Coordinates of N, CA and C in Angstrom, one line a residue:
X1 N 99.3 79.3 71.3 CA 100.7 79.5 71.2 C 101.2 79.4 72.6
X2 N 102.1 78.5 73.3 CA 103.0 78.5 74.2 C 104.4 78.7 73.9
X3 N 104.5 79.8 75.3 CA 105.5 80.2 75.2 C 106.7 79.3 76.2
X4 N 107.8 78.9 76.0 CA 108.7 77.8 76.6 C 109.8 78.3 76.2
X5 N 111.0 77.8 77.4 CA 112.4 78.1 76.8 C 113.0 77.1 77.4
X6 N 113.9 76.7 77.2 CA 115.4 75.6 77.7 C 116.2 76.8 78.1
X7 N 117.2 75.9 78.7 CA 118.2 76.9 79.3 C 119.6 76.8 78.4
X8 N 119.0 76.3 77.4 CA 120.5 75.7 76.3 C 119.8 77.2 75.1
X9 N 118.9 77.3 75.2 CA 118.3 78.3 74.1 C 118.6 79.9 74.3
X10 N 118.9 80.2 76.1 CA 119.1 81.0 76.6 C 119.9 82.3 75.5
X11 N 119.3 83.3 75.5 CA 120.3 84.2 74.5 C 121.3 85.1 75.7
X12 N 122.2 85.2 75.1 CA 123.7 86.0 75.2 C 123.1 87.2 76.0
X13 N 122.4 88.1 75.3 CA 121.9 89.0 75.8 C 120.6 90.1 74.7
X14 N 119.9 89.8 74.9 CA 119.0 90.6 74.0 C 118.0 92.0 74.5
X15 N 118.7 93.2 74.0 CA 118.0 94.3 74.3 C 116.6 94.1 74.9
X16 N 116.0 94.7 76.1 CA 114.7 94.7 76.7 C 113.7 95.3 75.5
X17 N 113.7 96.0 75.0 CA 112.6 96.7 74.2 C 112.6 95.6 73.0
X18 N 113.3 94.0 72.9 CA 113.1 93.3 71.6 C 112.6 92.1 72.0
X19 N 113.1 92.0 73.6 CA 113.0 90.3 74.4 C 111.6 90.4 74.1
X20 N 110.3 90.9 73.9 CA 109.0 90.4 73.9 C 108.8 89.8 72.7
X21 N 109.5 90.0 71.5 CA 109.5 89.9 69.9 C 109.1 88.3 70.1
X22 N 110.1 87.5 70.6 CA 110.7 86.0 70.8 C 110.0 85.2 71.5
X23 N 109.5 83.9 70.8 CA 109.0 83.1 71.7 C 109.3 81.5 70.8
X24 N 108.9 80.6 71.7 CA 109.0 79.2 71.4 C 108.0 78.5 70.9
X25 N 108.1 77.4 69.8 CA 106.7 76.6 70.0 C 107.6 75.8 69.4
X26 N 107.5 74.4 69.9 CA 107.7 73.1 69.7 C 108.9 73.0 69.7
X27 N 109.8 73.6 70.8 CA 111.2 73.6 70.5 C 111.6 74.8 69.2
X28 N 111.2 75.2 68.7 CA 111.9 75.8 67.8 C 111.4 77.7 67.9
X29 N 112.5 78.7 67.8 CA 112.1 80.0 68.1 C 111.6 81.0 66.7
X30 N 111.1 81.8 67.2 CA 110.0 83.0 66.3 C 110.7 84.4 66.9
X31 N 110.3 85.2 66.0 CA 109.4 86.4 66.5 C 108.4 87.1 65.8
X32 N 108.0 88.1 66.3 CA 107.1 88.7 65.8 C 107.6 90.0 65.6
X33 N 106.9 90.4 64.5 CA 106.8 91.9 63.9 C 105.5 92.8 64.0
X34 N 106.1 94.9 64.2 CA 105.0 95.3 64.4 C 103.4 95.5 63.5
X35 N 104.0 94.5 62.6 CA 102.8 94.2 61.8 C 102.4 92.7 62.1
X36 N 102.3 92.4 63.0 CA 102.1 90.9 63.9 C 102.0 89.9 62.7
X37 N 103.3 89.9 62.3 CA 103.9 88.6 61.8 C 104.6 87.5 62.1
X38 N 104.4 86.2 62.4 CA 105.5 85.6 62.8 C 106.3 84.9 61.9
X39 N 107.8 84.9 62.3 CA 108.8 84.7 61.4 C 109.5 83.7 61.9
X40 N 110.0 82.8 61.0 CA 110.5 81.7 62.2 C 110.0 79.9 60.8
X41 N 110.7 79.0 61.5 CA 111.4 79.0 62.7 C 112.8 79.0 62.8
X42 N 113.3 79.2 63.8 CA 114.9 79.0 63.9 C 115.4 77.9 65.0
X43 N 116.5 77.7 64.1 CA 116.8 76.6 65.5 C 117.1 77.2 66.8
X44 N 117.6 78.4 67.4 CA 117.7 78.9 68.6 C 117.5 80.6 68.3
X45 N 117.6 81.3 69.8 CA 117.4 82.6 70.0 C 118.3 83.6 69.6
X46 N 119.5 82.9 69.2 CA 120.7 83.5 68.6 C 119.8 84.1 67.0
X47 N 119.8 83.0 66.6 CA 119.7 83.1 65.4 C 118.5 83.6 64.5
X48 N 117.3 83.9 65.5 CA 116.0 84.5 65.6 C 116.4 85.9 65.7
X49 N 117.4 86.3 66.8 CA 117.5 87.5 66.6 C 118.5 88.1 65.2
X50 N 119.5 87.3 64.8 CA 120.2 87.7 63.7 C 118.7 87.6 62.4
X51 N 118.1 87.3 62.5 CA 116.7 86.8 61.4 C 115.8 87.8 61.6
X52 N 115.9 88.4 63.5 CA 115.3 90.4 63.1 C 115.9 90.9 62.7
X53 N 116.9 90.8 63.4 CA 118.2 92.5 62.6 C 118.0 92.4 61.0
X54 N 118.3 91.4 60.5 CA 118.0 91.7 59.2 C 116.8 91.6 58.4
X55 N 115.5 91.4 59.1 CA 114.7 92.1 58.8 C 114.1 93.7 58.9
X56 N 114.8 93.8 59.9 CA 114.6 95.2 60.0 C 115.7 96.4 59.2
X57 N 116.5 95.6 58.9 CA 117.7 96.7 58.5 C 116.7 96.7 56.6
X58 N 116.4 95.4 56.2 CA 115.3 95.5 54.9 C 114.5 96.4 55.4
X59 N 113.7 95.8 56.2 CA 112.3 97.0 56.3 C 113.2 99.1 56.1
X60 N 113.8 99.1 57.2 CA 114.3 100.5 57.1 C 114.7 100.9 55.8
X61 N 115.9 99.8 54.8 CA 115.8 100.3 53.6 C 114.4 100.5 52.9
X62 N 113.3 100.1 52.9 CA 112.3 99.8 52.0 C 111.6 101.6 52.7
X63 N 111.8 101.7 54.1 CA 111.2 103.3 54.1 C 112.2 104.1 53.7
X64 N 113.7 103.7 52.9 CA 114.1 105.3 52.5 C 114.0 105.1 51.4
X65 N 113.5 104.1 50.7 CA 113.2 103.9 49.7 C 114.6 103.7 48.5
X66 N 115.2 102.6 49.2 CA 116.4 102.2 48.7 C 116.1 100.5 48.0

């Protein structure tokens, strides 16, 4: 797995404690989960990160048990 970025991929701004999540392969972005999943792909880093948030806002529903 290589990690790569363009400067057109560049995100807006993404919290430090999430930037490691994110990476590239073949032009196209991922991340990963703390159960080392990777998710993906997305066409850019925008949209990888809108593809955590709402994984995680599921995951948190699934621990209150909603």
């Amino acid at each position: 797995m290589t990690k790569t970025s363009r400067s057109s991929d560049a995100p807006r701004h993404i919290p430090a404690n999430r930037s490691d999540r994110f990476y590239v392969e073949d032009g196209e972005w991922f991340y990963t989960t703390r159960e080392n999943l990777s998710i993906g792909p997305y066409p850019n880093q925008e949209k990888a990160l809108a593809g955590l948030d709402a994984y995680l806002e599921y995951m948190q529903g699934e621990a209150e048990g909603l």
